[in-house]
Structures are given as C-alpha cells and as structure tokens.
XYZ file of C-alpha atoms in Angstrom:
266
model
C 148.693 47.436 82.288
C 147.025 45.634 85.182
C 145.015 48.114 87.219
C 143.764 45.888 89.990
C 142.268 42.655 91.261
C 138.939 43.158 92.998
C 136.260 41.052 94.627
C 132.770 41.370 93.232
C 131.048 41.833 96.585
C 130.871 45.613 96.288
C 128.706 45.755 93.169
C 125.551 47.802 93.539
C 122.464 46.023 92.139
C 121.350 47.039 88.664
C 118.164 48.726 89.917
C 120.212 51.052 92.127
C 122.066 52.524 89.178
C 121.053 55.141 86.668
C 120.036 54.150 83.149
C 122.890 52.567 81.211
C 124.985 51.938 84.338
C 125.564 48.256 84.910
C 128.512 47.989 87.260
C 129.881 49.701 90.360
C 132.840 48.478 92.379
C 135.108 49.575 95.225
C 138.710 49.777 94.029
C 142.166 50.391 95.452
C 143.551 53.932 95.538
C 146.257 52.950 93.010
C 143.605 51.948 90.540
C 141.663 55.160 90.984
C 144.802 57.193 90.371
C 145.639 55.265 87.206
C 142.120 55.258 85.757
C 140.176 58.019 84.020
C 136.644 58.484 82.797
C 136.412 57.096 79.273
C 139.097 54.431 79.782
C 138.286 51.019 78.363
C 138.901 48.261 80.906
C 139.193 44.575 80.010
C 137.692 42.322 82.687
C 139.107 38.813 83.109
C 140.475 39.064 79.567
C 137.062 38.340 78.087
C 134.919 41.464 77.869
C 135.291 45.222 78.090
C 133.770 48.015 80.160
C 133.989 51.775 79.806
C 134.789 53.789 82.937
C 131.949 56.254 83.466
C 132.807 57.658 86.894
C 135.885 57.636 89.134
C 135.595 58.454 92.833
C 138.080 58.437 95.708
C 137.605 54.716 96.303
C 135.393 53.477 93.521
C 135.006 53.118 89.793
C 131.713 52.941 87.924
C 131.378 51.218 84.569
C 128.780 51.365 81.854
C 127.766 49.130 78.992
C 128.901 45.828 80.517
C 126.713 43.093 82.127
C 128.485 42.652 85.460
C 125.479 41.267 87.333
C 126.577 37.667 86.641
C 129.649 37.954 88.886
C 129.589 35.983 92.120
C 130.128 37.853 95.360
C 133.204 35.964 96.538
C 135.063 35.821 93.221
C 138.101 37.869 92.291
C 138.295 39.524 88.884
C 141.249 41.002 87.022
C 140.741 44.442 85.498
C 143.281 45.668 82.932
C 143.769 48.691 80.723
C 144.904 47.317 77.388
C 147.316 49.229 75.183
C 149.265 48.369 72.034
C 152.954 47.591 72.101
C 154.372 50.766 70.558
C 157.883 51.295 69.220
C 157.683 55.030 68.432
C 155.312 57.654 69.804
C 154.501 61.338 69.347
C 151.715 63.786 70.204
C 149.344 65.554 67.848
C 146.132 67.516 68.512
C 145.685 66.237 72.072
C 146.180 62.587 71.153
C 149.108 60.260 71.645
C 150.107 58.525 68.402
C 152.289 55.487 67.974
C 153.226 52.589 65.723
C 153.897 48.913 66.288
C 156.591 47.160 64.274
C 155.265 43.743 65.289
C 151.712 44.491 64.122
C 152.653 46.886 61.279
C 149.909 49.143 62.627
C 149.469 52.825 63.464
C 147.496 53.776 66.585
C 146.075 56.907 68.208
C 144.746 57.241 71.744
C 141.313 58.628 72.481
C 141.093 62.415 72.550
C 142.728 63.878 75.642
C 143.472 60.480 77.178
C 146.886 59.017 76.403
C 146.056 55.978 78.524
C 143.086 54.853 76.420
C 143.775 53.080 73.115
C 140.744 50.843 72.964
C 137.609 53.027 72.707
C 135.688 52.424 69.477
C 132.158 53.743 69.984
C 131.741 55.722 66.775
C 132.536 59.025 68.493
C 134.864 61.818 67.404
C 136.823 61.253 70.626
C 137.462 57.552 69.894
C 140.791 55.806 69.657
C 142.081 54.906 66.195
C 144.040 52.063 64.595
C 144.985 51.226 61.015
C 147.198 48.454 59.630
C 149.539 49.401 56.786
C 150.580 47.205 53.892
C 154.097 48.483 53.291
C 157.120 46.276 53.832
C 159.848 46.929 56.371
C 159.902 48.190 59.931
C 158.739 51.536 61.206
C 161.741 53.757 61.950
C 160.171 56.839 63.557
C 157.198 59.172 63.785
C 156.574 62.881 64.277
C 153.846 65.520 64.080
C 154.438 67.702 61.036
C 152.078 70.590 60.296
C 148.524 69.241 60.136
C 149.676 65.657 59.602
C 151.297 62.853 61.562
C 154.145 61.071 59.773
C 155.198 57.450 60.279
C 158.471 56.609 58.574
C 160.045 53.451 57.265
C 163.377 53.386 55.443
C 161.781 53.476 51.995
C 158.509 55.327 52.573
C 156.439 57.556 54.822
C 152.836 57.056 55.896
C 151.033 60.365 56.298
C 147.793 60.675 58.256
C 145.557 63.691 57.729
C 142.262 64.588 59.392
C 140.837 65.836 62.678
C 139.025 62.780 64.095
C 138.853 59.023 63.407
C 136.039 59.049 60.830
C 137.915 61.726 58.888
C 141.443 60.306 59.120
C 142.989 59.426 55.759
C 146.222 57.519 55.211
C 148.589 58.366 52.351
C 151.738 56.398 51.543
C 154.627 58.107 49.736
C 157.752 56.334 48.483
C 160.671 58.471 49.649
C 164.095 58.169 51.247
C 162.743 57.488 54.735
C 164.358 57.626 58.155
C 167.283 55.284 58.697
C 166.755 52.624 61.349
C 168.091 53.812 64.699
C 167.887 57.482 63.672
C 164.366 58.464 64.786
C 165.852 61.160 67.027
C 167.339 62.851 63.974
C 163.862 64.119 62.966
C 163.808 67.889 63.511
C 161.542 70.557 62.023
C 163.132 73.906 61.209
C 160.931 76.644 59.742
C 158.446 74.259 58.165
C 161.006 71.788 56.780
C 161.769 68.409 58.338
C 165.413 67.289 58.476
C 166.655 63.784 59.255
C 169.212 61.097 58.469
C 167.689 58.854 55.843
C 168.562 55.383 54.683
C 170.593 56.967 51.860
C 171.998 60.071 53.571
C 170.738 63.299 55.098
C 167.387 64.525 53.788
C 164.907 67.376 53.950
C 161.150 66.966 53.618
C 158.540 69.677 53.214
C 155.416 67.630 52.507
C 155.828 65.938 49.129
C 159.002 64.157 48.082
C 162.116 64.272 50.222
C 165.289 65.752 48.749
C 168.922 65.070 49.507
C 171.142 67.471 51.460
C 173.922 64.877 51.544
C 176.085 65.914 48.578
C 178.910 67.158 50.781
C 179.268 63.742 52.457
C 179.235 61.633 49.303
C 179.332 57.939 50.146
C 180.146 58.433 53.849
C 177.736 56.449 56.006
C 176.505 57.801 59.358
C 174.304 56.113 61.954
C 172.602 56.596 65.359
C 171.866 60.227 64.510
C 170.325 62.628 67.056
C 169.188 66.041 65.810
C 168.473 69.500 67.202
C 168.130 73.118 66.134
C 168.766 76.661 67.308
C 165.830 77.843 65.207
C 168.010 78.600 62.184
C 170.327 75.649 61.548
C 170.181 71.870 61.911
C 172.588 70.169 64.312
C 173.147 66.416 64.389
C 175.316 64.143 66.474
C 176.019 60.886 64.661
C 178.506 58.049 64.440
C 180.680 56.752 61.619
C 183.105 53.876 61.957
C 182.919 53.944 65.750
C 183.698 57.689 65.978
C 181.156 60.357 66.958
C 180.788 63.637 65.066
C 178.837 66.801 65.861
C 177.703 68.292 62.557
C 175.882 71.494 61.674
C 173.902 72.151 58.513
C 173.749 75.835 57.552
C 170.281 75.850 56.022
C 170.533 79.295 54.453
C 173.735 78.493 52.551
C 173.267 74.720 52.170
C 176.611 73.903 53.765
C 177.708 71.337 56.337
C 180.270 72.026 59.069
C 181.960 69.625 61.456
C 182.411 70.896 65.020
C 183.959 68.169 67.170
C 183.392 64.632 68.443
C 180.646 65.448 70.948
C 178.241 62.557 71.486
C 174.810 64.103 72.112
C 172.075 61.935 73.646
C 169.265 64.503 73.228
C 168.975 68.146 72.199
C 166.713 70.667 73.925
C 165.879 74.267 73.057
C 164.707 77.027 75.419
C-alpha cells in the first residue's frame, strides 16, 4: 500500500530530535489518516522505519538513518503487507494466510495495518511458513487457537504472543476448496463442508456428519447458525440447496433452493 511520495526538505536535523528519533517529515493528510504509531514503513523499497508519532500534517520515524537524504529528492514511503487469501481476527490481531507463499501471518497487536514489525516485542507481527502440501482453503478463530485449513489437514496455532506461538499440524478431512464460508462454530463445535463431505471438529480429529448424503458431492458451501442448528447453502450439479443439520438429533433436512451469499445472526 503506497502511503505517499514526499520531498526530503522538511526533515528536522538529528540534533533537534529526542534520543532515538532520526527522521521527521511533513506528509499529506491522506498519509496521516492511513498511518498509525507502530506501523513499519518501507522507504524507497530499500530500508524500513517505524512510525513513532503521527500529527495532523507530519509523521515522525525512529530507528532509521534518514539524514543522508538530499533536500530536493522525492522518496516513496509504503506500508508493506502480505498477499493474503483468507483472514480472520483473534485476540486483537488480524490473521491471514498466503497460498502463494504457503505462510501464515499475524498483524502486530491492535494494528491490522502492520504486518512487518519484528522487534522482539510481545506486540510484534508474526509469520511462519508451513511445510504441508496443497493450498490453504480457509481460516477461523476457534477457542484459544487459530485454525488454518487445507483440504487434507489443519494447522493450529496456540499461544498469546509471537515468542509463545506454537504451530501444530493435524491430518484431518479439511475444508473443501471454495467452501471457507461454510466454517461455523455452534456451541463449541466447528461445522464445515470438507473435501470428503460435511464434518464436525471439536479440537482433535474431525468426524463425519455426512452419512445421510452418501456419495453426493456439494460445493461452494456457505454456513450459518441460529445458535442451535447448522444451516448451509450449497450447490450440487448446478442446483442450489438450503440444508439444515439438526445437531441434537444428528439429522439433515432440505428446505428449498435458496442461494445464500452470507448468513448473519442478531
């Protein structure tokens, strides 16, 4: 995300700044609105600065030697972020995963716009590459963990801050590609359309709730709940179906051909 192009003529000399402050620049109002204290900014694509102070018309950086800039030069300042395919929120962080990089990311604490702070702090961003094959197919916060699904496994992350985060990989019937919206938690159990039929997951191995459908194949599933049962709109052979799973009795019911884009609950 490009946050501005600025001339270097507004830098305050090093001796005018407090200890540890090495750059001060006048910025456009758009940049100030899009930038927060703690953001990591890449300058000219070569080195990084941490935003230490944001005013009405200026941004102050720390930890970067900006004194070598010439007064009449223009410099490009960008906030870098990973290319994410699926995202969710957990414990005041944005989480996401990149299919291209086969990597899981978390933003810095309380700042969903900052994915590139690695200073050894508990508030840092986080990134970890995974070794499993296949594409990510969805992610969701579940209890005290964050789950990142592929069709044949789930990557579970536990912990409260980057130095404590631990990654566990479990081979299960994962989320079917194109069905990330089918993930719905109902009373501590996660329901979704898996690569081999509808599944439920409560923290260990997933288990099938697909017996009633046999070999029927559904796709593009979108799930919801009324707090008691699991509802899912999905497609089979070009036809849409609105299904309901009665959790208490373990039975499926077909309502009609409603095509649901998203569910919401009051």
